[in-house]
Amino acid sequence: GNNAKLQQAAMDWASQNRIQYALTGSVQEWRYKTGVDGEPAVSVTFNLVDMTTGKTVWSATGSRTGWSRSSVGSVGQTLIDQLLIPIEYPR
C-alpha cells in the first residue's frame, strides 16, 4: 500500500545520501482493549538495516499491555524504549 511506497522512498533517499543505517518498523497494535477495564495494548516491530548491503543487522518485536488507567501512549513509549536499548549510538 501507500506505507510501503513511503518506506521505499525513504530507503531510496537514505541510500542516495550515503546513510549507513536506517531504522524501520511497523505497529501491529495500538489500542485500548474492549471490555470493562479497557487496558492499553501495544505491539511494534523494528528493523535496523545496513544501507550498504541492504541486510537487516538487528530486529526486535515486542508487545505490552498496561493497567486500565494507563494511556496507550505511555505504554507504547515504555515498550519502544525497552526494545531500542540494545542499539548503541554516540551521545
Short mmCIF file of C-alpha atoms in Angstrom, two decimals:
data_model
loop_
_atom_site.label_atom_id
_atom_site.label_comp_id
_atom_site.label_asym_id
_atom_site.label_seq_id
_atom_site.Cartn_x
_atom_site.Cartn_y
_atom_site.Cartn_z
CA GLY A 1 0.00 0.00 0.00
CA ASN A 2 0.92 3.62 0.47
CA ASN A 3 3.03 2.89 3.56
CA ALA A 4 5.24 0.54 1.55
CA LYS A 5 5.77 3.25 -1.08
CA LEU A 6 6.65 5.84 1.57
CA GLN A 7 9.07 3.45 3.25
CA GLN A 8 10.73 2.61 -0.07
CA ALA A 9 11.07 6.31 -0.92
CA ALA A 10 12.72 6.92 2.47
CA MET A 11 15.08 3.98 1.95
CA ASP A 12 15.97 5.26 -1.54
CA TRP A 13 16.69 8.73 -0.10
CA ALA A 14 18.87 7.24 2.65
CA SER A 15 20.83 5.21 0.11
CA GLN A 16 21.34 8.22 -2.20
CA ASN A 17 22.57 10.31 0.74
CA ARG A 18 25.02 7.65 1.87
CA ILE A 19 23.23 7.00 5.15
CA GLN A 20 24.83 3.91 6.71
CA TYR A 21 21.89 2.62 8.76
CA ALA A 22 18.13 3.00 8.61
CA LEU A 23 15.67 2.09 11.37
CA THR A 24 12.36 0.88 10.01
CA GLY A 25 9.39 -0.59 11.75
CA SER A 26 5.70 -1.17 11.98
CA VAL A 27 2.90 -1.01 14.50
CA GLN A 28 0.79 -4.14 14.75
CA GLU A 29 -1.40 -2.96 17.63
CA TRP A 30 -2.02 0.41 19.28
CA ARG A 31 -5.38 0.42 21.02
CA TYR A 32 -7.43 0.09 24.15
CA LYS A 33 -8.82 -3.41 24.61
CA THR A 34 -12.57 -3.72 24.74
CA GLY A 35 -14.17 -4.72 27.99
CA VAL A 36 -14.70 -3.39 31.48
CA ASP A 37 -11.17 -2.16 32.12
CA GLY A 38 -10.11 -1.17 28.58
CA GLU A 39 -6.39 -1.79 29.09
CA PRO A 40 -3.99 -0.23 26.58
CA ALA A 41 -2.27 -2.73 24.26
CA VAL A 42 0.72 -2.04 22.01
CA SER A 43 2.75 -4.25 19.64
CA VAL A 44 5.61 -2.99 17.45
CA THR A 45 8.46 -4.30 15.29
CA PHE A 46 11.78 -2.62 14.47
CA ASN A 47 14.45 -3.46 11.87
CA LEU A 48 17.89 -1.86 11.62
CA VAL A 49 19.07 -2.07 8.00
CA ASP A 50 22.67 -1.67 6.83
CA MET A 51 22.13 0.53 3.79
CA THR A 52 25.42 -0.53 2.16
CA THR A 53 24.30 -4.17 1.96
CA GLY A 54 20.52 -3.91 2.31
CA LYS A 55 20.62 -6.54 5.05
CA THR A 56 18.83 -6.36 8.38
CA VAL A 57 21.52 -6.32 11.08
CA TRP A 58 19.17 -6.16 14.08
CA SER A 59 15.47 -6.59 14.71
CA ALA A 60 13.10 -6.62 17.64
CA THR A 61 9.42 -7.28 18.17
CA GLY A 62 7.54 -6.68 21.36
CA SER A 63 4.15 -6.18 22.89
CA ARG A 64 2.97 -4.69 26.14
CA THR A 65 -0.26 -4.01 27.96
CA GLY A 66 -0.92 -1.57 30.76
CA TRP A 67 -3.34 -1.05 33.59
CA SER A 68 -6.77 0.37 32.83
CA ARG A 69 -5.71 3.87 33.94
CA SER A 70 -2.56 3.87 31.78
CA SER A 71 -2.52 5.69 28.46
CA VAL A 72 -1.74 3.80 25.27
CA GLY A 73 0.94 6.43 24.56
CA SER A 74 2.83 5.83 27.80
CA VAL A 75 2.62 2.05 27.38
CA GLY A 76 3.90 2.41 23.82
CA GLN A 77 6.77 4.69 24.83
CA THR A 78 7.87 2.26 27.56
CA LEU A 79 7.85 -0.62 25.07
CA ILE A 80 9.76 1.36 22.43
CA ASP A 81 12.37 2.44 24.98
CA GLN A 82 12.87 -1.19 26.07
CA LEU A 83 13.17 -2.51 22.52
CA LEU A 84 15.73 0.11 21.46
CA ILE A 85 18.08 -0.31 24.46
CA PRO A 86 20.39 -2.76 22.59
CA ILE A 87 21.18 -0.22 19.87
CA GLU A 88 24.34 1.67 20.82
CA TYR A 89 24.84 5.14 19.42
CA PRO A 90 27.23 8.02 20.09
CA ARG A 91 25.96 10.53 22.63
#
